[in-house]
Each structure stands twice: as structure tokens, then as C-alpha cells.
CSV table of C-alpha atoms and ligand atoms in Angstrom, one decimal:
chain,number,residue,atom,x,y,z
A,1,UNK,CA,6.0,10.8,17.6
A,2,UNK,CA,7.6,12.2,13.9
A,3,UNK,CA,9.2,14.6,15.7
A,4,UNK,CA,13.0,13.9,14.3
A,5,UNK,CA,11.1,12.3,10.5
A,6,UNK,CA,10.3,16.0,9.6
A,7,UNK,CA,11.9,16.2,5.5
A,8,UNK,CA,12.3,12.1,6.2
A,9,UNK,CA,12.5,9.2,3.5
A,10,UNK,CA,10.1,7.0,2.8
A,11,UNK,CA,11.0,3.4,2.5
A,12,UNK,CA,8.7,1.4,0.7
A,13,UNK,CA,9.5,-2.3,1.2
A,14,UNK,CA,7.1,-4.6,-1.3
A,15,UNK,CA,5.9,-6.2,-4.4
A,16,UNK,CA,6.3,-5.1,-8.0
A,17,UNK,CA,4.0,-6.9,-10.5
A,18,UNK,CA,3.3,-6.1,-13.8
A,19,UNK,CA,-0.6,-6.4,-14.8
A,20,UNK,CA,-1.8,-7.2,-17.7
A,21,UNK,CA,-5.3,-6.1,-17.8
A,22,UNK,CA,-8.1,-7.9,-20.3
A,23,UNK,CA,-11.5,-6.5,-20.7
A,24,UNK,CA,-14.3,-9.3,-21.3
A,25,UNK,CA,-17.6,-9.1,-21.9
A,26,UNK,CA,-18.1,-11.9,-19.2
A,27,UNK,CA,-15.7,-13.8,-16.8
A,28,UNK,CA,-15.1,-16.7,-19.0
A,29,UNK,CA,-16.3,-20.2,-16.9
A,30,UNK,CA,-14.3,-22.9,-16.7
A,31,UNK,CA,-12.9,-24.8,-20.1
A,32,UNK,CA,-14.6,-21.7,-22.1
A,33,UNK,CA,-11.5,-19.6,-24.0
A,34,UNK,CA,-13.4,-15.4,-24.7
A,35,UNK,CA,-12.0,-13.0,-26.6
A,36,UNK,CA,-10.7,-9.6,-24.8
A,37,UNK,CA,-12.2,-6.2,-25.8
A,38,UNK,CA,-8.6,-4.9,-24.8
A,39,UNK,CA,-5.5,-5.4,-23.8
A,40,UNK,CA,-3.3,-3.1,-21.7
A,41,UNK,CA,0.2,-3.5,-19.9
A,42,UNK,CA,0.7,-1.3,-16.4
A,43,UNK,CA,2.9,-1.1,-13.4
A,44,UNK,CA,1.4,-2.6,-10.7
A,45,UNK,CA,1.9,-4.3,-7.4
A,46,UNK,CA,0.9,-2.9,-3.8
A,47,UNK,CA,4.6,-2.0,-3.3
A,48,UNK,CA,5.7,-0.6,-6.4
A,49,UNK,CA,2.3,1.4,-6.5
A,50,UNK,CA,3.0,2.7,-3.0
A,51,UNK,CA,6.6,3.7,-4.2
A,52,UNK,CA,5.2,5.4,-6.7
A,53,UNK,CA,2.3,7.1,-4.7
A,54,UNK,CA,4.9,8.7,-1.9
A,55,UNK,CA,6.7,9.9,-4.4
A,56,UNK,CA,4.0,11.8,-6.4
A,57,UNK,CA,3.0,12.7,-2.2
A,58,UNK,CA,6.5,14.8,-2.3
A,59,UNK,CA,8.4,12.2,-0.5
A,60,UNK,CA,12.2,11.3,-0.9
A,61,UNK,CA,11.7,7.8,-1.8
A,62,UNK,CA,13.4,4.8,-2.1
A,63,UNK,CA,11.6,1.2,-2.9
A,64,UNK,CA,13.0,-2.7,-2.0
A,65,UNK,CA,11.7,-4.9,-4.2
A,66,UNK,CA,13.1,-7.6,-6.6
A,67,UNK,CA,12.5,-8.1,-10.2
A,68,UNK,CA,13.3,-10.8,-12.8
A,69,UNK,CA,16.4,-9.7,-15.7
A,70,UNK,CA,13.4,-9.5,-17.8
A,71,UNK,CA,12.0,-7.1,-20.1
A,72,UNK,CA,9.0,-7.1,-17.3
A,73,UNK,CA,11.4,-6.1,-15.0
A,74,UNK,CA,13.1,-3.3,-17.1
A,75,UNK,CA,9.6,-1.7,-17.9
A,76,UNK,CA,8.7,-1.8,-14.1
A,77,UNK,CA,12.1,0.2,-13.2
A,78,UNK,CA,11.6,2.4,-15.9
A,79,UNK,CA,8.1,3.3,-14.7
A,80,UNK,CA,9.8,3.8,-10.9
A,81,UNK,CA,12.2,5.6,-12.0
A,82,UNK,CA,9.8,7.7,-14.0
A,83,UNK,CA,7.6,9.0,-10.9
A,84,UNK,CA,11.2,9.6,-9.3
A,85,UNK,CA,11.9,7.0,-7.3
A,86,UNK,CA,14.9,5.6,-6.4
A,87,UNK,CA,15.3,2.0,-7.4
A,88,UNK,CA,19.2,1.5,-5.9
A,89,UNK,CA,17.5,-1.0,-3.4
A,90,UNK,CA,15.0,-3.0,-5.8
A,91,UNK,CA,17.5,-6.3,-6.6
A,92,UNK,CA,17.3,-8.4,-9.5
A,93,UNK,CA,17.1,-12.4,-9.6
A,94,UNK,CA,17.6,-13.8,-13.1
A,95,UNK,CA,16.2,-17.2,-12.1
A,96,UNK,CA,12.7,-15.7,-11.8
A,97,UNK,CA,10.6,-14.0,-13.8
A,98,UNK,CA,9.2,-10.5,-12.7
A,99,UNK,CA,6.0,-10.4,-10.8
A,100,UNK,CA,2.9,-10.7,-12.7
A,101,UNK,CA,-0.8,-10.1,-12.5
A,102,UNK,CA,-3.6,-10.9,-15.2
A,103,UNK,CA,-6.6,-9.2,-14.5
A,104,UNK,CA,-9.7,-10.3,-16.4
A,105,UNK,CA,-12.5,-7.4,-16.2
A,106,UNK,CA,-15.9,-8.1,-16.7
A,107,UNK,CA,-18.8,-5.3,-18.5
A,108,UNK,CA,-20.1,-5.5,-14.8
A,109,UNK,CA,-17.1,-4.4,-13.3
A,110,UNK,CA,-16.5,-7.8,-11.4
A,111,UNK,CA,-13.1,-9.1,-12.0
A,112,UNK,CA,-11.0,-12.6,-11.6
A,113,UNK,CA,-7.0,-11.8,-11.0
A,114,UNK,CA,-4.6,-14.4,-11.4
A,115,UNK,CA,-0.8,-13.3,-9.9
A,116,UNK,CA,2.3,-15.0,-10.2
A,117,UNK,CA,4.8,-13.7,-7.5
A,118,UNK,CA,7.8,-15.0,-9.7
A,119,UNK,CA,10.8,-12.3,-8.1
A,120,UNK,CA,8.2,-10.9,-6.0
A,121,UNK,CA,8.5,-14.5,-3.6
A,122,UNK,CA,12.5,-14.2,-3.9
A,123,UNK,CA,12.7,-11.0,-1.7
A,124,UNK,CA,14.5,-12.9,1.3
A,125,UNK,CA,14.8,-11.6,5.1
A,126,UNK,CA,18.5,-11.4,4.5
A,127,UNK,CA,18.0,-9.0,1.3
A,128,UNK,CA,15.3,-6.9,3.1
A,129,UNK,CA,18.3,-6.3,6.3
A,130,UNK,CA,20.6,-5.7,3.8
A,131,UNK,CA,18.3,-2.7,2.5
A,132,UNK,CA,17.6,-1.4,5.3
A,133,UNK,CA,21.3,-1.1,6.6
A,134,UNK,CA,21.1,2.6,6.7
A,135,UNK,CA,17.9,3.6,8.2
A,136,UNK,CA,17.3,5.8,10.6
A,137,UNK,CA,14.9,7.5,13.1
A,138,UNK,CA,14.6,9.6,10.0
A,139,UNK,CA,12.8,7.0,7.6
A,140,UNK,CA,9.4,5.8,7.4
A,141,UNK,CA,9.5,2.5,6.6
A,142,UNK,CA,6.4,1.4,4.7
A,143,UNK,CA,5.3,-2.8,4.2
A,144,UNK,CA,2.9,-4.2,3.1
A,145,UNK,CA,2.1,-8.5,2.5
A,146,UNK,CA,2.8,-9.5,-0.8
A,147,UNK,CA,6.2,-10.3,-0.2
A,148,UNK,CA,7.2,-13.5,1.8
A,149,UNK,CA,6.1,-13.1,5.8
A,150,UNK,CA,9.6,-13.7,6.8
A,151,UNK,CA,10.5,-10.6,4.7
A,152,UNK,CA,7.6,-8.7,6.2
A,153,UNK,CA,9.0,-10.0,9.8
A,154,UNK,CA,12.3,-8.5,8.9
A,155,UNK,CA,11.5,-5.1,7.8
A,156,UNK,CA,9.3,-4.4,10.6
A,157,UNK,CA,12.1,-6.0,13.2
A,158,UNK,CA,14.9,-3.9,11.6
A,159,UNK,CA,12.8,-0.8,11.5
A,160,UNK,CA,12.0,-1.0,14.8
A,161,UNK,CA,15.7,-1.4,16.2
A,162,UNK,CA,17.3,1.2,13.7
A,163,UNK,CA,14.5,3.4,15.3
A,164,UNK,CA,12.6,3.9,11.9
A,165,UNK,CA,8.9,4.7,12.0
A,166,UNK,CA,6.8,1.2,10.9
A,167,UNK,CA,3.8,1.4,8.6
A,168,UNK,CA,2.6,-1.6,8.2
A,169,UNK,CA,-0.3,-1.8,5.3
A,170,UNK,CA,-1.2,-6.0,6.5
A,171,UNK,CA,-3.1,-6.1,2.7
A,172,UNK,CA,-3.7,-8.9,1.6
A,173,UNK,CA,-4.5,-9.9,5.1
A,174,UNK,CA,-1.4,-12.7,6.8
A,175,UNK,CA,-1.3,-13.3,10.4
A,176,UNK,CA,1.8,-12.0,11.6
A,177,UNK,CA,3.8,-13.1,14.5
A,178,UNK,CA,3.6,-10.6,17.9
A,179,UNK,CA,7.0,-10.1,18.1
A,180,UNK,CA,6.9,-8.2,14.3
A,181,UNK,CA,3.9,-6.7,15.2
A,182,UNK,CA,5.5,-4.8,18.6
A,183,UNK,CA,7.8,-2.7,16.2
A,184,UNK,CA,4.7,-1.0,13.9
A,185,UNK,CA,4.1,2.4,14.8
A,186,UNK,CA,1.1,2.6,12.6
A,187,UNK,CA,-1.2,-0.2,11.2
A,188,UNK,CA,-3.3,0.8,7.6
A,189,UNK,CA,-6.2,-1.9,6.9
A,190,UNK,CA,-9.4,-1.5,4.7
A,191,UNK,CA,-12.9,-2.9,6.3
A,192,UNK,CA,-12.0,-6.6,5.3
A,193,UNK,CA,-8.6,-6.2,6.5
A,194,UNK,CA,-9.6,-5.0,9.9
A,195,UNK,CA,-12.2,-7.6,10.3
A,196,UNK,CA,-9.8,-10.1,9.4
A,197,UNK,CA,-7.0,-9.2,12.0
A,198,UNK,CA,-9.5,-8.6,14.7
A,199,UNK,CA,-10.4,-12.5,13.9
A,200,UNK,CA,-14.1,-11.9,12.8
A,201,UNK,CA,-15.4,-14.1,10.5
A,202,UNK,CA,-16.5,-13.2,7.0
A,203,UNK,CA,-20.0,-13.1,6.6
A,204,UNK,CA,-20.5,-13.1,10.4
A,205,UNK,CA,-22.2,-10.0,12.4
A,206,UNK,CA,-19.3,-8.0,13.3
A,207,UNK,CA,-17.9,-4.6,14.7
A,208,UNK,CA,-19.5,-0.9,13.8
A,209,UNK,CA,-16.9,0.3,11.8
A,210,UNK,CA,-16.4,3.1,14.2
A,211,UNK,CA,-15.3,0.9,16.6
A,212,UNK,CA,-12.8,-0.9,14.2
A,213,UNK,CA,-9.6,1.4,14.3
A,214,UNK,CA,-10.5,1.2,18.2
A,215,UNK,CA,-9.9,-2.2,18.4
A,216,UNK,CA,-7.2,-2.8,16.6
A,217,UNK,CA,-5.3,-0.2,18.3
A,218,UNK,CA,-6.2,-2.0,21.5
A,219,UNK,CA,-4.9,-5.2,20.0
A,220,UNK,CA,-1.5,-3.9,18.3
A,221,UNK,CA,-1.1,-1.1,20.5
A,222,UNK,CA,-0.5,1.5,17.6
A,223,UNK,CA,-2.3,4.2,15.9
A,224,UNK,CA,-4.2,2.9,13.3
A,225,UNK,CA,-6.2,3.4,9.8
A,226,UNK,CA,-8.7,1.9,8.2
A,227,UNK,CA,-10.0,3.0,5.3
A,228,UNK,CA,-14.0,2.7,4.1
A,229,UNK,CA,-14.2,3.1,0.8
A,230,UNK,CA,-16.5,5.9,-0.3
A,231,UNK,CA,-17.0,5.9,3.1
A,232,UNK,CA,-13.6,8.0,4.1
A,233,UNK,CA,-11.6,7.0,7.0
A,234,UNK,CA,-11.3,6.5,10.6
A,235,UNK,CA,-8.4,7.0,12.3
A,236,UNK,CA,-7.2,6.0,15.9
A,237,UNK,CA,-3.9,8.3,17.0
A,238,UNK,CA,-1.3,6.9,19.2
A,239,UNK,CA,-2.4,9.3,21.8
A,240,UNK,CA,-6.0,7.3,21.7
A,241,UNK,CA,-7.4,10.1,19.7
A,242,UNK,CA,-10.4,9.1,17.2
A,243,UNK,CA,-10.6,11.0,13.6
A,244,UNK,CA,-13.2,10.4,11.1
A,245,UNK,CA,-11.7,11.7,7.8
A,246,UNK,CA,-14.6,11.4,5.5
A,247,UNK,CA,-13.9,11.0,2.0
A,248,UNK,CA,-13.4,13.5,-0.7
A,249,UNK,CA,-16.9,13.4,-2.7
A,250,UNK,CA,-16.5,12.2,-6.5
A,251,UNK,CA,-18.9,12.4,-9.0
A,252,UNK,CA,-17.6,9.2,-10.9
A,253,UNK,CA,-15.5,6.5,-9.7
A,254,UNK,CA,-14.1,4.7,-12.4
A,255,UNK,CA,-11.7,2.8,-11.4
A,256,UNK,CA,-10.8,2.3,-7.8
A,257,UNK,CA,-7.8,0.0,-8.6
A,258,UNK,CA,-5.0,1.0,-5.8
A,259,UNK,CA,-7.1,3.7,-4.1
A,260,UNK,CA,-5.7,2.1,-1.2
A,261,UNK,CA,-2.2,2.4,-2.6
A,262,UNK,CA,-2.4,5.9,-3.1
A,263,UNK,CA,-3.9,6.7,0.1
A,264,UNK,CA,-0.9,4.5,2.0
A,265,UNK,CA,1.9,6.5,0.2
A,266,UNK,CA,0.2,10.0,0.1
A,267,UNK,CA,-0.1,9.1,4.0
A,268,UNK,CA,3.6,8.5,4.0
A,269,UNK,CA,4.7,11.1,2.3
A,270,UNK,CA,2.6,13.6,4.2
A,271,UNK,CA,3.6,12.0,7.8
A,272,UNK,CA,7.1,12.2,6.3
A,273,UNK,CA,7.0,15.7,6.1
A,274,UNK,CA,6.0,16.2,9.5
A,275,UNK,CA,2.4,15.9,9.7
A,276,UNK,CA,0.3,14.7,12.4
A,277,UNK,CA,-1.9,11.5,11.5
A,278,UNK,CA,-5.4,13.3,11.2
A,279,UNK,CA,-3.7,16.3,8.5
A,280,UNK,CA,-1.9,13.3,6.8
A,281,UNK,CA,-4.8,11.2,6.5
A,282,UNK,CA,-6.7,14.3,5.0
A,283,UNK,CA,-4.2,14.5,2.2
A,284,UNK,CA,-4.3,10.8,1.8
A,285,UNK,CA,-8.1,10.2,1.3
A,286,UNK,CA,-8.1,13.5,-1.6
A,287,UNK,CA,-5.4,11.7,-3.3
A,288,UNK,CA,-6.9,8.5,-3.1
A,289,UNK,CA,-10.5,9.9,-4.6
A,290,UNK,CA,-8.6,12.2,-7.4
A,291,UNK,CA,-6.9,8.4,-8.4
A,292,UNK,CA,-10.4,6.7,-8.1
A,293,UNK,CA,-11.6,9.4,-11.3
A,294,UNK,CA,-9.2,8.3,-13.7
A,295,UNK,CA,-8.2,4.5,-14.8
A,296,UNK,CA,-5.3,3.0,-13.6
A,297,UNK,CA,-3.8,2.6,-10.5
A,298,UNK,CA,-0.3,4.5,-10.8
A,299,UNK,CA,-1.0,6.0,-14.0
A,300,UNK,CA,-4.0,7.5,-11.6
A,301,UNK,CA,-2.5,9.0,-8.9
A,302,UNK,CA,-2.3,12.8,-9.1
A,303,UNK,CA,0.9,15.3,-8.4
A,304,UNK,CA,0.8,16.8,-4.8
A,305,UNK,CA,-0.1,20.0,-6.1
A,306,UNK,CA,-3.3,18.7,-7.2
A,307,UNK,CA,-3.8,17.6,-3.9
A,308,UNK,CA,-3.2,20.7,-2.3
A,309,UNK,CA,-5.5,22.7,-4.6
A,310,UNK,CA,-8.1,20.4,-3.0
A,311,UNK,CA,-7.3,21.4,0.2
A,312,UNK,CA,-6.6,24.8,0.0
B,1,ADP,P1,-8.8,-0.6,-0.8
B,1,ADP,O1,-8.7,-0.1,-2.2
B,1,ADP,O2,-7.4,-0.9,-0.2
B,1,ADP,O3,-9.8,-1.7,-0.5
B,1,ADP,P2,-10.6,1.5,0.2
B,1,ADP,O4,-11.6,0.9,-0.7
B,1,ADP,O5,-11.0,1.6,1.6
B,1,ADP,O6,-9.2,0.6,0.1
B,1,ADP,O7,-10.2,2.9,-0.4
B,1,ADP,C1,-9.0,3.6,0.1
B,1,ADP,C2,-9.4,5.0,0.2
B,1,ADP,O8,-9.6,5.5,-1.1
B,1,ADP,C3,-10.6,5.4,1.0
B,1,ADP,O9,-10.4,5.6,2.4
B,1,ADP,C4,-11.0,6.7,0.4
B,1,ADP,O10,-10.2,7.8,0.9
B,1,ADP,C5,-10.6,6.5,-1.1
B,1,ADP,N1,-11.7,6.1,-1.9
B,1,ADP,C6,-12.0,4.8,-2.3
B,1,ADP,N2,-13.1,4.7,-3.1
B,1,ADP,C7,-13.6,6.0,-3.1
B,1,ADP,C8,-14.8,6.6,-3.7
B,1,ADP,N3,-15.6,5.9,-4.4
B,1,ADP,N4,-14.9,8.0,-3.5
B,1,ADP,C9,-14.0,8.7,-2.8
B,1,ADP,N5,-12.9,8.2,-2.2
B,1,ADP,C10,-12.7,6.9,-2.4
B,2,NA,NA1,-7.6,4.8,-10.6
């Protein structure tokens, strides 16, 4: 399937948001203004995050994105172009200010996220065409949904027809049309996200999540992932083969901000080299729980040699 992708490029078309990250003692209710225990600026943002994450996975990679002419923007490319990525392909829109999340964290852990898409919504079909002008049966294109749908649509369309490998991470969950479906080669959910596209109600008795990566293979007609927290992985190959990866055991999770991130572009990065889906997905889910250890989403995710330590 990867055959010709062996020493391919990843190309991770998404989001870049910067988060800005308040600890409270309690979610504040509404009309109540609470002081913050502490304030901290990161790089976040599914796609930037999965940039970032294939790169650390030993990927050539290359990210689409756009970005206000903001200092926002500038500290997001600096912190891509710091894990190594190449940032040729993220454009800049000076009417809009660079993506941004504020993430309130309560002492209990639960959280309340605000996100303005600012750039983030600006990423037009037209752009995302433009970007991937040069790909190849040699690229693994990598999207996930917090970009506009019809920029989704487009990446996934142009993939296909260049003859690119499609990964399509459909987080946060968007119905998507069939005919941008047809061109993924692989489909990455978590639980919610596979209940969602499988139209099963929240809340409502539903699948055994063994039977979940079934399904939607049946329903997209590609291998698929869906990944269960602490519970590891279960993986559907495009030969109708079914893995359960289970996950790498941690003593403490600490933070399990863009454990998904990291396993989608550890995933990429490993398929990229050649990998069958079961190997990558290994690799994935001991990145994912070394990032789930330490705070932070990028800042979390560890160097492939860490990885590969694990594994050896
Ligand atoms: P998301 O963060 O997108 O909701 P998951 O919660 O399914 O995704 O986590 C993605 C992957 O991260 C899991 O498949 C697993 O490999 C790893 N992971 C997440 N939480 C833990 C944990 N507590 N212990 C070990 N691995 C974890
Ligand atoms: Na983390």
C-alpha cells in the first residue's frame, strides 16, 4: 500500500493556534471574574501539533497552515521551525489574527476552552491546491478538521488524484461529503469520534469498541484507527486485518493534552518510513504515552530515539 512512500514526506495540512493556558482553582460560572494560579503561552493547534509530532517521529515534514502577521504568528513559526519543520507552505493573512485558544484548567483537571480560529478559518480550498501542487505517490498527506470543511474537501481530493496517501484525523468530528471521503487511505478517530461518524448517539448504548475500527472500515472503506485512551488502540488494516495495540503502561499521566496529536504524526512519520499499520501504530501509542508523562502538548512529545528505546 506504502510501497513507493518508503523515506516519504509527510504533509500535515491544519490548524495552528496559540493557547494560552490559565490554571483556576474553579471554572469561574457565569458573570464571576477568578484569578489564575498561572499563566503560560504554548504552540498549539491539532495541525501544527501534528507537524510538530512527525517531525520529532523522523519525518521530512512540511506543514499548510495560515497565520496572522502577528507576533502570535511569529512565535508559532518559530516553534515549527524549531522541531524542524518546514513552514515554506504555512501562508500568512494580515487581516486576521493568528489562531487562538484559551484554556481555563480547573484543580480537578476539568477544563472550559474557548478558540478563536482567526487565520486558522482563512485557509481556503484554493490555498490548500496551491500547496499541494507537488505531491506525489511519495507524500503522506495528513488532515485533520479544524480548518474550513471545504479545505478539508480539497486536501483529501488533491491527495487522492496526485496519488498521495490520505490520513484523515476527522477530530473534532464534521460530517464530510462521500466524495472526500473516497480518497482517504486511512481514517484516525478516538472513541467519541468513531461513535460520532458511525452516527451513534451520545449517551446512547452503542458499539463494543472492538467492533468500532470494524465498522468504520466497512463504512469508509479504509484501514482505520481509533484510539482508546489508556486503553491502546485498535486497528483495522486495509487488508481487513484486526490489531489491538494496547497502550504503553504509565505510571502518571499528567497531562494528556495532544496524546492524540502525537500518536497521529508519530503514525505518520513511522508509515512514512515504510512501516506497515500495526509496527506504526506500535510506535505511535509509546509516543503518545511518553507525551501523556510530561505537561504540554508539543513541548511533550519525545525524540524518536526515545521511542525506540521503548521498543527495543
Ligand atoms: P485523544 O487525545 O485524541 O482523545 P486518546 O485519548 O485516545 O486520543 O489518546 C490517544 C493515544 O494516546 C491512545 O491511543 C494511547 O496510545 C495514548 N494514551 C492516551 N492516554 C494514555 C494513558 N493514560 N496512558 C497511556 N497511553 C495513553
Ligand atoms: Na503531554
Amino acid at each position: 500500500m506504502l510501497s513507493s512512500a518508503r523515506n516519504g514526506q509527510v504533509l500535515v495540512i491544519g490548524s495552528a493556534n496559540e493557547d494560552h493556558v490559565l490554571t483556576v482553582d474553579a471554572l469561574p460560572v457565569p458573570g464571576a471574574t477568578v484569578l489564575a494560579g498561572s499563566s503560560t503561552l504554548t504552540a498549539g493547534g491539532k495541525g501544527a501539533n501534528q507537524a510538530v509530532a512527525a517531525a520529532r517521529g523522523g519525518a521530512d515534514t512540511a506543514f499548510v497552515a495560515a497565520l496572522g502577521a502577528d507576533d502570535r504568528g511569529a512565535r508559532l513559526r518559530a516553534a515549527l521551525e524549531g522541531a524542524g519543520v518546514d513552514t515554506r507552505l504555512v501562508g500568512r493573512r494580515p487581516g486576521a489574527p493568528t489562531g487562538l485558544a484559551v484554556v481555563t484548567v480547573a484543580a480537578s483537571g476539568e477544563n472550559a476552552i474557548v478558540v478563536a480560529a482567526g487565520a486558522n478559518a482563512e485557509l481556503d480550498a484554493d490555498a490548500v491546491e496551491a500547496a499541494l501542487a507537488d505531491a506525489t505517490p511519495a507524500h503522506l498527506v495528513v488532515v485533520q478538521c479544524e480548518i474550513p470543511v471545504p479545505a478539508v474537501c480539497r486536501a483529501l481530493e488533491v491527495a487522492g488524484r496526485r496519488g498521495a496517501f490520505a490520513i484523515l484525523n476527522l477530530a473534532p468530528f464534521v460530517a464530510l461529503p462521500e466524495r472526500a471521503l473516497r480518497a482517504v487511505g486511512l481514517l484516525v478517530v478516538n472513541e467519541s469520534e468513531a461513535r460520532a461518524a458511525l452516527g451513534e448517539r451520545p449517551g446512547a448504548a452503542g458499539r463494543a469498541v472492538d467492533d468500532l475500527a470494524p465498522a468504520l472500515a466497512a463504512r469508509f472503506g479504509c484501514a482505520v484507527v481509533v484510539t482508546l485512551g489508556a486503553r491502546g488502540a485498535r486497528c483495522r488494516t486495509r487488508e481487513g486485518r484486526d490489531v489491538t495495540v494496547p497502550a504503553h503502561p504509565v505510571p502518571d499521566a499528567v497531562d494528556t493534552t495532544g496524546a492524540g496529536d502525537a500518536f497521529v504524526g508519530f503514525l505518520a512519520a513511522a508509515l512514512a518510513r515504510g512501516a506497515d499499520l500495526a509496527d506504526a501504530a506500535r510506535t505511535a501509542s509509546v509516543a503518545a504515552a511518553l507525551s501523556v508523562q510530561r505537561p504540554g502538548a508539543q513541548a511533550s512529545f519525545p525524540a524518536l530515539a526515545e521511542v525506540d528505546a521503548v521498543l527495543a
